């Protein structure tokens, strides 16, 4: 006896029905490439830089003796030109406050009226090119001449004072071109009889200052090259000690930039510590010389004191040394990293 066929309900028919699109869709096989957003790449790049910077500091502190000796060599090389440059600045400041600095002697006409001379002196003192003006009357000039020459009795018998009034003009700037321009302007005045400018002393001072600046620049460039060579040799040793690690990183797809990064930060560490030590050496040297220099200045009646290396010198030495360390590390990595390739 045949069993009656039961018609499936709507729920069963829906469960047995396959979507037309799903029947022909094949599941993907193999590796899937995912796109990385630009923000994620930037965060990853910055994170790796932070990690490599921290690793460079840890490696630097892990060998304090070797790292300290390398930083001290860099410091000595940088302290020499820095000390010379600071000495030059102090020398220029000492010369600027010395009474023997350049002066222009302006001899006035004997017939010049006192009111006109007073107005002329006030105009000169208001001139931004002039630091100070000293007026010497004919009577004062005669008294000084009698005292310095020893001819007091002979000069006392003169019927009239032969010496004119004199203005001692101290310029604001001691550059030869500025002095010449100021002297030319003084000669144009109707009250002026003669203008005397001793350019020999000014030219000697300018030549001496230029010699010191060129010596400082040449020594600085030479010792900067020495700093770079020290960093190159140090980073080369680091590369050789991590040769196997570099090979493994390159085998798994690490780029040269990835491998180069920790060594660049190591160079910056060496340079930065060397710059800080150089500033400390210069500061100690100035502190040791400050007392004798102050005593010598007091014996001449001057309150001159040495200027030490301030925050600008600290930033300059530290920043410059860090850049030199970076340059040396880059040269070392570029030279030796190409020779390490997985076979």
XYZ file of C-alpha atoms in Angstrom:
343
model
C 0.000 0.000 0.000
C 1.494 3.323 -1.121
C 2.134 5.918 1.484
C 0.721 9.273 0.536
C 3.416 11.839 -0.412
C 3.611 14.715 1.996
C 4.149 18.098 0.455
C 7.026 19.992 2.198
C 6.099 23.157 3.932
C 7.354 26.639 3.044
C 10.106 26.479 5.725
C 11.540 23.201 4.387
C 11.472 24.425 0.824
C 13.333 27.622 1.825
C 15.954 25.590 3.719
C 16.633 23.285 0.762
C 16.833 26.098 -1.768
C 20.413 27.349 -2.517
C 20.990 30.916 -3.649
C 21.906 31.002 -7.315
C 24.972 33.148 -6.701
C 26.274 30.920 -3.902
C 26.198 27.818 -6.069
C 28.741 29.182 -8.543
C 30.976 31.090 -6.014
C 34.373 29.526 -5.284
C 36.174 30.136 -2.010
C 39.494 32.019 -2.509
C 42.607 30.020 -1.898
C 46.215 31.139 -1.109
C 47.594 34.327 0.487
C 45.480 37.451 0.612
C 47.109 40.897 0.200
C 45.729 43.525 2.562
C 46.058 47.241 1.984
C 47.639 49.304 4.741
C 46.353 52.780 5.307
C 48.707 55.741 5.123
C 48.110 56.639 8.766
C 49.038 53.125 9.880
C 52.214 53.302 7.826
C 53.172 56.601 9.409
C 52.561 55.292 12.930
C 54.573 52.175 12.163
C 57.435 54.280 10.767
C 57.504 56.554 13.802
C 57.263 53.575 16.135
C 60.252 51.929 14.508
C 62.242 55.168 14.780
C 61.435 55.383 18.503
C 62.391 51.756 18.980
C 65.701 52.160 17.148
C 66.531 55.359 19.057
C 65.926 53.586 22.357
C 67.988 50.603 21.224
C 70.877 52.893 20.237
C 70.831 54.514 23.698
C 70.750 51.087 25.389
C 73.694 49.849 23.313
C 75.593 53.063 24.083
C 75.074 52.609 27.829
C 75.762 48.858 27.699
C 79.477 49.547 27.031
C 80.164 52.703 29.081
C 83.950 52.508 28.857
C 84.191 52.133 25.078
C 81.353 54.582 24.430
C 82.783 57.123 26.872
C 86.247 56.975 25.288
C 84.807 57.537 21.805
C 82.665 60.439 23.045
C 85.699 61.940 24.837
C 87.778 61.847 21.645
C 84.970 63.662 19.841
C 84.707 66.167 22.709
C 88.421 67.023 22.624
C 88.304 67.472 18.844
C 85.354 69.867 19.158
C 86.572 71.706 22.256
C 89.735 73.001 20.547
C 88.060 75.122 17.817
C 85.236 76.066 20.182
C 87.759 77.393 22.723
C 89.581 79.343 20.031
C 86.338 80.886 18.800
C 85.268 81.810 22.334
C 88.693 83.326 22.995
C 88.331 85.428 19.861
C 84.950 86.725 21.018
C 86.407 87.656 24.408
C 89.377 89.352 22.742
C 87.104 91.490 20.569
C 85.031 92.421 23.607
C 88.171 93.353 25.559
C 89.450 95.527 22.714
C 86.059 97.242 22.438
C 86.295 98.312 26.084
C 89.948 99.350 25.969
C 90.867 103.018 26.104
C 93.253 102.551 23.199
C 90.473 101.730 20.779
C 90.251 103.714 17.513
C 89.557 107.419 17.914
C 89.216 110.269 15.471
C 90.845 113.568 16.450
C 88.932 116.560 15.079
C 90.843 119.869 15.257
C 88.472 122.831 15.196
C 89.086 126.276 13.720
C 90.474 128.749 16.231
C 87.824 131.262 15.177
C 84.940 128.828 15.858
C 82.414 130.240 18.295
C 81.679 128.376 21.520
C 77.927 128.150 20.828
C 78.547 126.623 17.383
C 81.015 124.141 18.855
C 78.530 123.125 21.576
C 75.785 122.553 18.988
C 78.195 120.566 16.804
C 79.171 118.315 19.739
C 75.504 117.621 20.526
C 74.838 116.710 16.894
C 77.767 114.285 16.919
C 76.608 112.617 20.123
C 73.185 112.075 18.522
C 74.811 110.375 15.506
C 74.287 106.544 15.734
C 77.767 105.995 14.278
C 79.384 107.789 17.229
C 79.773 106.126 20.627
C 81.190 109.104 22.550
C 82.590 112.625 22.007
C 85.113 114.304 24.323
C 85.678 118.077 24.060
C 89.125 119.416 24.925
C 89.325 123.189 25.142
C 92.466 125.092 24.023
C 93.356 125.751 27.662
C 93.103 122.050 28.561
C 95.159 121.096 25.499
C 97.886 123.560 26.456
C 97.998 122.324 30.051
C 98.306 118.675 28.930
C 101.022 119.586 26.443
C 103.014 121.492 29.086
C 102.799 118.524 31.453
C 103.740 115.870 28.884
C 106.475 117.819 27.028
C 108.292 119.391 29.953
C 108.360 122.795 28.191
C 106.180 124.595 30.693
C 108.471 127.578 31.192
C 108.983 128.127 27.470
C 105.263 127.880 26.707
C 104.388 130.211 29.561
C 106.164 133.063 27.763
C 103.905 132.854 24.687
C 101.567 135.764 24.081
C 98.663 133.554 22.850
C 97.656 129.918 23.040
C 98.633 128.302 19.719
C 96.601 125.107 20.290
C 93.029 124.776 18.943
C 90.069 123.036 20.530
C 89.958 119.306 19.844
C 87.128 116.778 19.674
C 87.976 113.131 20.398
C 85.342 111.096 18.575
C 85.013 107.409 19.508
C 83.198 105.530 16.741
C 80.566 102.894 17.398
C 82.097 100.423 14.924
C 85.830 99.833 14.457
C 85.578 98.542 10.875
C 87.980 100.352 8.570
C 85.315 101.238 5.992
C 82.993 102.700 8.647
C 85.823 104.750 10.143
C 86.748 106.170 6.758
C 83.134 107.117 6.059
C 82.792 108.811 9.463
C 86.072 110.736 9.023
C 84.973 111.913 5.584
C 81.743 113.243 7.070
C 83.637 115.085 9.814
C 85.882 116.787 7.251
C 82.842 118.306 5.531
C 81.921 120.421 8.552
C 82.690 124.146 8.367
C 83.993 124.078 11.963
C 86.606 121.442 11.185
C 90.180 122.442 10.423
C 91.737 118.940 10.270
C 90.711 115.335 10.966
C 93.303 112.762 12.015
C 92.512 109.053 11.872
C 95.204 106.539 12.807
C 94.316 103.703 10.429
C 97.509 101.741 11.099
C 96.281 100.506 14.484
C 92.834 99.750 13.090
C 94.271 97.773 10.181
C 96.553 95.757 12.477
C 93.596 94.906 14.701
C 91.474 93.924 11.696
C 94.255 91.699 10.310
C 94.778 90.059 13.689
C 91.064 89.377 14.072
C 90.825 87.997 10.537
C 93.817 85.742 11.190
C 92.172 84.364 14.319
C 88.870 83.763 12.532
C 90.512 81.925 9.654
C 92.626 79.862 12.016
C 89.520 78.946 13.995
C 87.614 78.044 10.822
C 90.450 75.936 9.409
C 91.015 74.110 12.676
C 87.275 73.556 13.053
C 86.945 72.015 9.575
C 89.984 69.793 10.107
C 88.792 68.507 13.469
C 85.235 68.079 12.165
C 86.692 65.718 9.565
C 88.458 63.909 12.396
C 85.153 63.523 14.261
C 83.521 62.033 11.168
C 86.379 59.538 10.756
C 86.119 58.500 14.420
C 82.388 57.851 14.047
C 82.937 55.991 10.742
C 85.418 53.620 12.386
C 83.195 53.069 15.436
C 80.068 52.336 13.385
C 82.079 50.012 11.119
C 82.933 47.906 14.161
C 79.255 47.838 15.136
C 78.303 46.647 11.660
C 80.863 43.842 11.720
C 79.731 42.691 15.162
C 76.118 42.442 13.928
C 76.878 40.929 10.538
C 74.861 37.747 11.113
C 71.883 39.725 12.381
C 71.978 41.936 9.260
C 72.051 38.849 7.007
C 68.979 37.386 8.728
C 67.079 40.680 8.457
C 67.869 40.913 4.750
C 66.845 37.276 4.183
C 63.360 37.936 5.568
C 62.964 41.016 3.342
C 64.362 43.877 5.416
C 65.321 46.900 3.329
C 68.602 48.781 3.544
C 66.793 51.695 5.185
C 65.459 49.341 7.867
C 68.931 47.928 8.526
C 70.607 51.356 8.407
C 68.367 53.038 10.968
C 69.839 51.744 14.279
C 73.384 52.594 13.187
C 72.383 56.160 12.304
C 70.943 56.640 15.775
C 74.128 55.217 17.271
C 76.130 57.856 15.371
C 73.824 60.578 16.691
C 74.338 59.291 20.251
C 78.122 59.418 19.934
C 78.044 62.896 18.431
C 75.541 64.299 20.931
C 77.447 63.002 23.965
C 80.704 64.284 22.466
C 79.179 67.737 21.953
C 77.925 67.892 25.533
C 81.341 66.847 26.855
C 83.010 69.476 24.624
C 80.797 72.203 26.098
C 81.667 70.965 29.587
C 85.416 71.063 28.810
C 85.173 74.626 27.489
C 83.129 75.720 30.515
C 85.684 74.207 32.916
C 88.531 75.923 31.043
C 86.799 79.312 31.261
C 86.137 78.786 34.970
C 89.834 78.042 35.579
C 90.957 81.155 33.659
C 88.296 83.547 34.974
C 90.125 84.300 38.236
C 93.564 85.147 36.757
C 91.988 87.225 33.976
C 89.886 89.190 36.475
C 92.991 89.828 38.620
C 94.935 91.061 35.588
C 92.064 93.355 34.599
C 91.874 94.763 38.131
C 95.583 95.618 38.024
C 94.825 97.818 35.005
C 91.774 99.364 36.651
C 89.284 97.479 34.480
C 86.294 95.393 35.471
C 86.635 93.027 32.511
C 85.503 89.415 33.005
C 85.565 86.437 30.682
C 82.387 85.381 28.924
C 81.723 81.666 29.304
C 79.967 79.319 26.862
C 76.289 80.051 27.276
C 73.178 78.205 26.028
C 73.933 79.191 22.423
C 77.307 77.431 22.596
C 75.658 74.404 24.196
C 73.069 74.145 21.430
C 75.664 74.782 18.734
C 78.141 72.188 19.983
C 75.515 69.539 20.739
C 73.616 70.049 17.475
C 76.749 70.283 15.329
C 78.283 67.202 16.932
C 75.054 65.226 16.453
C 75.031 66.158 12.744
C 78.687 65.119 12.414
C 77.880 61.805 14.097
C 74.952 61.276 11.741
C 77.146 62.048 8.716
C 79.850 59.655 9.893
C 77.346 56.863 10.555
C 75.744 57.360 7.129
C 79.123 57.115 5.408
C 80.036 53.974 7.343
C 76.722 52.250 6.626
C 76.755 53.232 2.940
C 80.292 51.877 2.594
C 79.976 48.574 4.461
C 76.302 47.639 4.180
C 76.567 46.924 0.460
C 79.167 44.248 1.198
C 76.748 42.290 3.421
C 74.287 40.487 1.156
C 72.748 37.013 1.611
C 74.148 34.562 -0.946
